[in-house]
Coordinates of C-alpha atoms in Angstrom, one line a residue:
M1 CA 25.3 47.5 -16.5
R2 CA 27.3 44.2 -16.0
Q3 CA 30.0 46.1 -13.9
S4 CA 27.3 47.6 -11.8
T5 CA 25.8 44.3 -11.1
L6 CA 29.1 42.7 -10.1
Q7 CA 29.8 45.8 -7.8
R8 CA 26.3 45.2 -6.1
R9 CA 27.2 41.6 -5.6
G10 CA 30.5 42.5 -4.0
L11 CA 28.9 44.8 -1.5
L12 CA 26.3 42.2 -0.6
R13 CA 28.9 39.6 -0.2
A14 CA 31.0 41.8 1.9
A15 CA 28.1 42.5 4.2
G16 CA 27.9 38.6 4.8
V17 CA 24.6 38.2 2.7
S18 CA 24.3 36.7 -0.7
I19 CA 21.3 37.2 -2.8
S20 CA 21.0 35.6 -6.3
L21 CA 19.0 37.3 -9.1
P22 CA 16.4 34.9 -11.1
F23 CA 17.8 33.6 -14.3
L24 CA 16.9 36.3 -17.1
A25 CA 17.0 34.7 -20.6
S26 CA 17.6 38.1 -22.2
M27 CA 20.9 38.5 -20.3
K28 CA 22.0 35.0 -21.2
G29 CA 24.5 36.0 -23.8
T30 CA 26.1 38.7 -21.8
T31 CA 27.5 36.5 -19.0
S32 CA 31.2 35.6 -19.4
A33 CA 32.9 32.6 -17.8
S34 CA 34.3 34.8 -15.0
T35 CA 30.9 35.9 -13.9
V36 CA 29.0 32.7 -13.9
Q37 CA 27.8 31.9 -10.4
P38 CA 28.8 28.4 -8.9
S39 CA 25.9 25.9 -8.8
K40 CA 23.9 26.0 -5.7
Q41 CA 23.1 22.4 -4.6
R42 CA 19.6 21.9 -3.2
M43 CA 17.8 19.2 -1.2
V44 CA 14.2 18.4 -0.9
C45 CA 13.0 15.6 1.5
I46 CA 9.4 14.4 1.3
G47 CA 8.0 12.0 3.8
N48 CA 4.8 10.2 4.2
M49 CA 3.6 9.4 7.9
L50 CA 1.7 6.2 7.0
G51 CA 3.9 4.7 4.2
F52 CA 2.5 3.0 1.0
Y53 CA 0.8 -0.1 0.3
P54 CA 3.7 -2.4 -0.8
G55 CA 1.7 -4.5 -3.3
A56 CA 1.0 -1.2 -5.4
F57 CA 4.0 0.7 -4.8
W58 CA 6.8 -1.5 -5.7
P59 CA 7.5 -2.5 -9.3
S60 CA 5.7 -5.7 -10.5
G61 CA 8.8 -7.2 -11.9
N62 CA 11.3 -7.1 -14.8
Q63 CA 10.4 -7.5 -18.3
A64 CA 11.3 -10.6 -20.3
D65 CA 14.5 -9.2 -21.9
G66 CA 16.2 -9.6 -18.4
K67 CA 18.0 -6.3 -18.4
S68 CA 19.2 -6.7 -14.7
S69 CA 22.6 -7.4 -13.2
L70 CA 23.0 -9.2 -10.0
S71 CA 25.7 -8.0 -7.7
Q72 CA 27.8 -10.1 -5.5
D73 CA 26.9 -7.7 -2.6
G74 CA 23.2 -8.9 -2.8
W75 CA 21.6 -6.1 -5.0
E76 CA 20.3 -5.8 -8.6
D77 CA 20.3 -2.8 -11.0
R78 CA 17.0 -3.3 -12.7
T79 CA 16.6 -1.0 -15.8
D80 CA 13.4 -2.6 -17.4
F81 CA 11.2 -2.7 -14.5
Q82 CA 7.4 -2.0 -14.5
W83 CA 6.1 0.5 -12.1
G84 CA 3.5 -0.5 -9.4
R85 CA -0.1 0.8 -9.8
T86 CA 0.7 3.7 -7.2
T87 CA 3.8 4.7 -9.1
E88 CA 3.1 4.2 -12.7
C89 CA 2.4 7.9 -13.0
L90 CA 6.1 8.3 -12.7
E91 CA 6.8 6.7 -16.1
P92 CA 7.0 9.8 -18.0
L93 CA 9.9 10.8 -15.6
R94 CA 11.7 7.5 -15.7
D95 CA 14.8 9.0 -16.8
Q96 CA 14.9 11.4 -14.1
L97 CA 14.2 9.0 -11.2
T98 CA 15.6 6.0 -9.3
M99 CA 13.5 3.6 -7.1
I100 CA 15.3 2.0 -4.2
S101 CA 14.0 -1.0 -2.4
G102 CA 15.2 -3.2 0.4
L103 CA 16.8 -0.4 2.7
D104 CA 15.8 0.8 6.1
H105 CA 17.4 1.7 9.4
G106 CA 17.0 -1.6 11.2
L107 CA 14.4 -0.2 13.6
K108 CA 11.2 -1.3 15.1
G109 CA 8.4 0.7 16.7
G110 CA 5.7 1.2 14.0
H111 CA 4.4 4.8 14.2
F112 CA 6.8 5.5 16.9
A113 CA 9.8 5.1 14.7
I114 CA 8.8 7.0 11.6
H115 CA 10.2 10.3 13.0
A116 CA 13.7 8.5 12.3
F117 CA 13.1 8.5 8.5
L118 CA 15.6 11.2 7.9
S119 CA 18.0 10.6 10.7
G120 CA 18.1 6.8 11.1
V121 CA 17.9 7.1 14.9
R122 CA 14.9 6.9 17.1
Q123 CA 14.6 9.8 19.6
I124 CA 14.7 7.4 22.6
D125 CA 17.9 5.9 21.2
A126 CA 19.5 9.4 20.4
K127 CA 21.5 9.9 23.7
S128 CA 24.0 7.1 22.7
M129 CA 24.6 8.8 19.3
P130 CA 27.2 11.5 19.0
M131 CA 24.8 13.8 17.0
A132 CA 21.6 12.6 18.5
N133 CA 18.9 12.2 16.0
V134 CA 19.6 15.2 13.8
T135 CA 18.0 14.8 10.4
I136 CA 19.8 15.1 7.1
D137 CA 18.2 18.4 6.1
Q138 CA 19.2 20.1 9.5
Y139 CA 22.7 18.8 9.2
A140 CA 23.0 20.1 5.6
A141 CA 21.6 23.3 6.7
E142 CA 24.6 23.9 9.0
F143 CA 27.0 23.7 6.1
I144 CA 25.3 26.7 4.3
A145 CA 24.2 28.8 7.3
G146 CA 23.6 32.4 6.4
Q147 CA 23.8 32.0 2.7
T148 CA 19.9 32.1 2.4
R149 CA 17.1 33.8 4.3
F150 CA 15.8 30.5 5.7
P151 CA 18.3 27.7 6.5
T152 CA 15.6 25.3 5.9
L153 CA 11.8 25.2 5.4
T154 CA 10.1 22.5 7.4
I155 CA 6.4 21.9 6.3
G156 CA 3.8 19.8 7.6
S157 CA 0.5 19.6 9.7
E158 CA 0.5 19.7 13.4
S159 CA -2.9 17.7 13.3
G160 CA -3.3 14.1 12.8
I161 CA -1.7 11.1 14.6
H162 CA 1.2 11.0 17.1
Q163 CA 1.6 14.7 17.8
G164 CA 1.7 15.8 14.3
C165 CA 4.7 16.5 11.9
Q166 CA 8.1 15.1 13.3
L167 CA 10.1 14.9 10.1
S168 CA 12.9 17.4 11.1
W169 CA 15.2 17.3 14.2
T170 CA 18.1 19.6 15.2
R171 CA 21.5 18.2 16.3
S172 CA 20.4 18.6 20.0
G173 CA 17.4 16.3 19.3
T174 CA 14.9 18.9 19.3
R175 CA 11.8 18.8 16.9
V176 CA 11.6 21.5 14.4
P177 CA 8.2 23.0 14.4
P178 CA 6.6 22.9 10.9
I179 CA 4.9 25.6 8.7
P180 CA 1.4 24.1 8.8
G181 CA 0.0 25.2 5.5
P182 CA 0.2 27.4 2.2
H183 CA -1.0 30.5 3.9
E184 CA 1.9 30.5 6.4
L185 CA 4.4 29.4 4.0
F186 CA 3.4 32.2 1.5
E187 CA 3.6 34.8 4.3
K188 CA 7.0 33.4 5.3
L189 CA 8.4 33.7 1.8
F190 CA 6.8 37.0 0.4
I191 CA 5.1 39.0 3.3
G192 CA 6.9 41.6 5.5
N193 CA 8.7 43.9 3.1
D194 CA 7.5 47.3 4.5
A195 CA 9.5 49.3 7.1
A196 CA 6.9 48.6 10.0
S197 CA 7.4 44.7 9.4
R198 CA 11.1 44.9 9.3
E199 CA 11.1 47.1 12.6
A200 CA 8.7 44.5 14.2
D201 CA 10.9 41.6 13.3
L202 CA 13.8 43.4 14.7
D203 CA 11.9 44.1 18.0
R204 CA 11.3 40.3 18.2
V205 CA 14.9 39.4 17.6
R206 CA 16.0 42.0 20.4
M207 CA 13.3 40.6 22.8
Q208 CA 14.3 36.8 22.2
S209 CA 18.0 37.7 22.6
S210 CA 17.3 39.3 25.8
I211 CA 15.2 36.4 27.1
L212 CA 18.0 34.0 26.1
D213 CA 20.5 36.1 28.1
L214 CA 18.4 35.9 31.2
V215 CA 18.2 32.0 30.7
R216 CA 22.0 31.8 30.3
D217 CA 22.6 34.0 33.4
S218 CA 20.0 31.9 35.4
A219 CA 21.6 28.6 34.2
N220 CA 25.1 29.8 35.1
D221 CA 23.8 30.5 38.7
L222 CA 22.0 27.3 39.0
N223 CA 24.9 25.2 37.7
R224 CA 27.1 26.0 40.8
N225 CA 24.8 24.0 43.0
L226 CA 24.2 20.9 40.7
N227 CA 25.6 17.4 41.0
R228 CA 27.2 15.8 38.0
R229 CA 24.2 14.1 36.5
D230 CA 22.1 17.3 36.8
K231 CA 24.9 19.4 35.2
D232 CA 24.9 17.0 32.1
K233 CA 21.1 17.4 31.9
L234 CA 21.5 21.2 32.1
D235 CA 24.2 21.1 29.6
E236 CA 21.9 19.3 27.2
Y237 CA 19.3 22.0 27.7
M238 CA 21.9 24.8 27.1
T239 CA 22.9 23.1 23.8
S240 CA 19.3 23.7 22.6
V241 CA 19.6 27.3 23.7
R242 CA 22.7 27.8 21.8
D243 CA 21.0 26.4 18.6
V244 CA 18.1 29.0 19.1
E245 CA 20.9 31.8 19.6
K246 CA 22.5 30.9 16.2
R247 CA 19.3 30.9 14.4
I248 CA 18.3 34.3 15.9
A249 CA 21.7 35.7 14.8
L250 CA 21.2 34.5 11.3
R251 CA 17.7 35.8 11.2
R252 CA 18.9 39.3 12.3
N253 CA 21.2 39.4 9.1
W254 CA 18.3 39.1 6.6
I255 CA 15.8 41.6 8.4
D256 CA 16.9 44.5 6.0
V257 CA 17.0 42.4 2.7
P258 CA 13.8 42.8 0.8
K259 CA 11.8 39.6 0.2
P260 CA 10.7 38.9 -3.5
K261 CA 7.6 40.2 -4.6
P262 CA 4.5 38.0 -4.1
P263 CA 3.8 36.1 -7.5
F264 CA 0.1 35.7 -6.6
D265 CA -2.4 36.7 -3.8
Q266 CA -1.8 35.0 -0.4
P267 CA -3.8 31.6 -0.4
S268 CA -5.9 30.4 2.5
D269 CA -5.4 27.0 4.2
R270 CA -8.1 24.5 3.1
N271 CA -7.1 20.9 3.6
M272 CA -4.0 18.7 2.9
V273 CA -5.5 17.2 -0.3
E274 CA -6.2 20.5 -2.0
D275 CA -3.2 22.3 -0.3
L276 CA -0.6 19.7 -1.4
P277 CA 0.0 21.0 -5.1
L278 CA 0.2 24.7 -3.8
L279 CA 2.6 23.5 -1.1
Y280 CA 4.9 22.0 -3.8
D281 CA 4.5 25.0 -6.0
L282 CA 5.7 27.3 -3.0
I283 CA 8.7 25.0 -2.4
A284 CA 9.6 25.3 -6.0
L285 CA 9.3 29.1 -5.8
A286 CA 11.4 29.2 -2.6
L287 CA 14.1 27.2 -4.3
Q288 CA 14.1 29.3 -7.4
T289 CA 14.3 32.7 -5.5
D290 CA 17.0 31.1 -3.2
A291 CA 14.8 32.0 -0.2
T292 CA 16.1 28.4 0.9
R293 CA 18.0 25.6 -0.6
I294 CA 16.6 22.9 1.8
A295 CA 13.1 21.9 2.4
T296 CA 11.2 19.1 3.9
L297 CA 7.4 18.2 3.6
E298 CA 5.6 15.6 5.7
I299 CA 2.3 14.3 4.5
G300 CA 0.5 13.3 7.7
G301 CA -2.5 11.4 9.2
D302 CA -4.7 14.5 8.5
F303 CA -4.7 13.7 4.8
N304 CA -8.5 13.2 4.5
P305 CA -9.9 10.6 2.1
N306 CA -13.2 12.3 1.8
D307 CA -11.5 15.4 0.0
L308 CA -10.7 12.8 -2.7
G309 CA -14.1 11.4 -2.6
V310 CA -13.1 8.5 -0.6
S311 CA -14.9 7.3 2.4
G312 CA -13.1 6.3 5.6
G313 CA -10.1 7.7 7.6
Y314 CA -6.5 7.7 6.2
H315 CA -5.1 6.0 9.3
G316 CA -7.8 3.4 9.3
L317 CA -7.3 2.5 5.7
S318 CA -3.6 2.1 6.1
H319 CA -4.5 -0.7 8.4
H320 CA -6.6 -2.3 5.8
G321 CA -6.5 -5.9 7.1
Q322 CA -6.0 -7.2 3.5
R323 CA -9.6 -6.2 2.8
S324 CA -9.7 -5.4 -1.0
E325 CA -12.1 -2.6 -0.6
N326 CA -9.9 -0.8 1.8
I327 CA -6.8 -1.5 -0.2
E328 CA -8.4 0.1 -3.3
K329 CA -9.3 3.1 -1.4
L330 CA -5.9 3.4 0.0
V331 CA -4.2 3.0 -3.3
T332 CA -6.4 6.1 -4.5
L333 CA -4.9 8.2 -1.9
E334 CA -1.4 7.0 -2.4
T335 CA -1.6 7.4 -6.1
Y336 CA -2.5 11.2 -5.7
Q337 CA 0.4 11.8 -3.4
V338 CA 2.7 10.3 -6.0
E339 CA 1.2 12.2 -8.9
Q340 CA 1.8 15.6 -7.0
F341 CA 5.2 14.4 -6.3
A342 CA 5.6 13.7 -10.0
R343 CA 4.2 17.3 -10.8
F344 CA 6.9 18.9 -8.4
V345 CA 9.7 17.0 -9.9
D346 CA 8.5 17.9 -13.5
K347 CA 8.0 21.7 -12.3
I348 CA 11.6 22.1 -11.0
A349 CA 12.8 20.3 -14.1
Q350 CA 11.3 23.0 -16.2
S351 CA 12.4 25.9 -13.8
T352 CA 15.8 27.5 -14.3
D353 CA 18.3 29.8 -12.9
E354 CA 21.7 31.0 -14.2
N355 CA 23.1 27.5 -14.0
G356 CA 20.3 25.7 -15.9
S357 CA 17.4 23.4 -14.6
L358 CA 16.7 23.4 -10.9
L359 CA 16.4 19.7 -11.0
E360 CA 20.0 19.3 -12.1
Q361 CA 21.1 21.1 -8.9
T362 CA 18.6 19.4 -6.6
T363 CA 18.4 16.1 -4.9
V364 CA 14.8 15.1 -4.1
L365 CA 14.2 12.3 -1.6
F366 CA 10.4 10.8 -1.5
G367 CA 9.5 8.1 0.8
S368 CA 8.4 7.2 4.3
G369 CA 9.6 5.9 7.7
M370 CA 7.0 3.4 7.4
G371 CA 7.5 0.2 5.4
N372 CA 4.1 -1.3 5.9
A373 CA 1.5 0.5 8.1
N374 CA -0.9 -2.6 8.2
S375 CA 1.8 -4.6 9.9
H376 CA 3.4 -1.7 11.7
T377 CA 6.7 -2.6 10.2
N378 CA 9.6 0.0 9.5
S379 CA 11.6 -2.3 7.1
N380 CA 12.0 -2.2 3.3
L381 CA 11.3 1.6 3.3
P382 CA 9.7 3.1 0.1
V383 CA 12.3 5.4 -1.5
I384 CA 12.4 7.3 -4.7
L385 CA 15.3 9.6 -5.6
A386 CA 15.5 12.4 -8.1
W387 CA 19.2 13.6 -8.4
G388 CA 20.6 16.0 -11.0
G389 CA 23.5 14.3 -12.8
L390 CA 22.8 10.8 -11.6
R391 CA 22.1 7.9 -13.9
H392 CA 18.5 7.2 -13.6
G393 CA 15.7 5.0 -15.1
R394 CA 16.7 2.2 -12.5
H395 CA 15.4 0.1 -9.7
L396 CA 18.2 -0.5 -7.2
A397 CA 16.8 -3.6 -5.5
F398 CA 18.7 -4.6 -2.3
D399 CA 18.1 -8.2 -0.9
V400 CA 16.4 -7.6 2.4
R401 CA 17.8 -11.2 3.5
S402 CA 21.5 -10.2 2.7
K403 CA 23.8 -9.7 5.8
N404 CA 25.8 -7.3 3.5
R405 CA 22.7 -5.0 3.0
P406 CA 23.5 -1.4 3.7
P407 CA 21.6 1.0 5.9
L408 CA 19.4 3.7 4.4
T409 CA 21.8 6.2 6.1
N410 CA 24.4 5.2 3.5
L411 CA 22.2 6.9 1.0
F412 CA 22.2 10.0 3.2
V413 CA 26.0 10.1 3.1
S414 CA 25.8 10.1 -0.7
M415 CA 23.4 12.8 -0.7
L416 CA 25.4 15.1 1.8
Q417 CA 28.4 14.5 -0.4
N418 CA 26.4 15.6 -3.4
F419 CA 25.3 18.6 -1.6
G420 CA 29.0 19.6 -1.1
L421 CA 29.8 18.3 2.4
E422 CA 32.9 16.4 2.9
A423 CA 31.1 13.9 4.9
D424 CA 32.1 10.0 5.2
Q425 CA 29.6 9.3 7.9
F426 CA 26.0 10.1 9.1
A427 CA 24.4 8.4 12.0
T428 CA 24.4 4.6 11.5
S429 CA 25.9 4.7 8.1
T430 CA 28.8 2.3 7.0
G431 CA 29.8 4.5 4.0
T432 CA 28.2 5.8 0.7
L433 CA 25.6 3.9 -1.1
R434 CA 26.9 1.5 -3.5
G435 CA 25.1 1.2 -6.9
L436 CA 24.2 4.8 -7.2
A437 CA 27.0 5.8 -9.6

C-alpha cells in the first residue's frame, strides 16, 4: 500500500501537480523517514478596516516584578504584561502569541492609507516603488505558484466604506477582488467536482485566453503609433494582463484534479458578525486540505453592531469623540473580533497534517492599517503575531519616538523568510525585525 501511495505521488508530481493527503493517525507508524513530506509553510493575514481603540487594545502595563529588558535600539521585550480589555481573551493562548506595538509604515491618509497595511506603500505612491504596492500575501504566492489549487484566498466584503475590501494587491498594483462570504468561499473550495462543472471551467479558461490573445494583438498594433509616455502607460496595462495570463494557466492545471468532499452543507451568507466564525473555519479547512497555503481576511465597515445587540454604526462608533458610551460599544465589537481570531488560532493549533500541528507551520498576522480611527492616524498599528517555532508570550514594544524604530515592513521580511523565501527586502524595509528571535 505504501509503495502504491509513493507511485501515485510520483505521477502527480511528474504532471506538475502536488496533492497532499490529510493526516491519518492510523498510518502514523507506517511512515519512514524517507517518506515524510517536507513541512508546508502557510501564511494568514487578517486586517481590520477601522483599527482598534488603543486604550483597550494595548497592554495595561508590566507587572511589579519588572520582567522586561530595555534595548539600546529603543525597544522592550516584555514578558509579564497584562492584556488590554479587548485582548484579554487571548490570555489562554499567551504562549502562542506575540503582541507588537510601536510599528507602522510612516504613512498618513487615515482611511485612504489602510490599504497599505500588507504592502507598506500607498497606491498613489506605488509608481516610485520597484514592486508597486504588492502585498506580502501576493508576493509570497509567487514563490509557490502552482503548488496548490488556489495561490491565495482573499476574503472580505465589497460593501462598507471606501470601495470595500482593499487588503490584497498584485505586483502590478491591481486590487485582488475578494471572496465576499462563506457561501462563495465554500463553493470555491468544495463545489464543482462533476464532469459538467470541469468542462464549464475549461470553457471559461479557453474563452478568457482567447480574449487575452485579442487584447495582446490589439495592444501590439496600437503600440506602433504611441509616444514614449503612452507606451509606458500601455506597458503598465500589459503587465496586469500578463498577471492574468499566469493565473489562468495555473488554474488550467487544476481543473481535472478533484476537490475535497464537502464537510457539511453549503452555508448561506448572512452578515459579517454571524459569518466571521464560519469564514475562519473555512480558512482552516483550506489550509488543512492544502487547497491554499496563503489567505487574507479583511473585516470591513459592514460589520454591523446591531448584529451583536449594539446600537449605532461601526464607522460612527470608531469616531467615538472620546464619549464613554460609544467607546464601550466599540470595545464590545472589537472584543468579538479578537475572540474569533483567538478561536481560529486555537483551531489550527488543534488541527494536524503529516508534519504535526498546523499552527506550527503557519504564520498568522492580525492587525490593521489604522492606528486610531478616531484621530484618523496610521501610526502605532495594532499587531498580534502567531508563528510556529517563535518564542512567544511577549509584548515587543518599540518606542514610537525613537529614530531607530524599524518600519513594519521589517516584520514582513522576517515572515517571508520564515515562509521559505530568500528575501532580504520588501517595500520600505531596512532588514528583518529585531527582537523576534
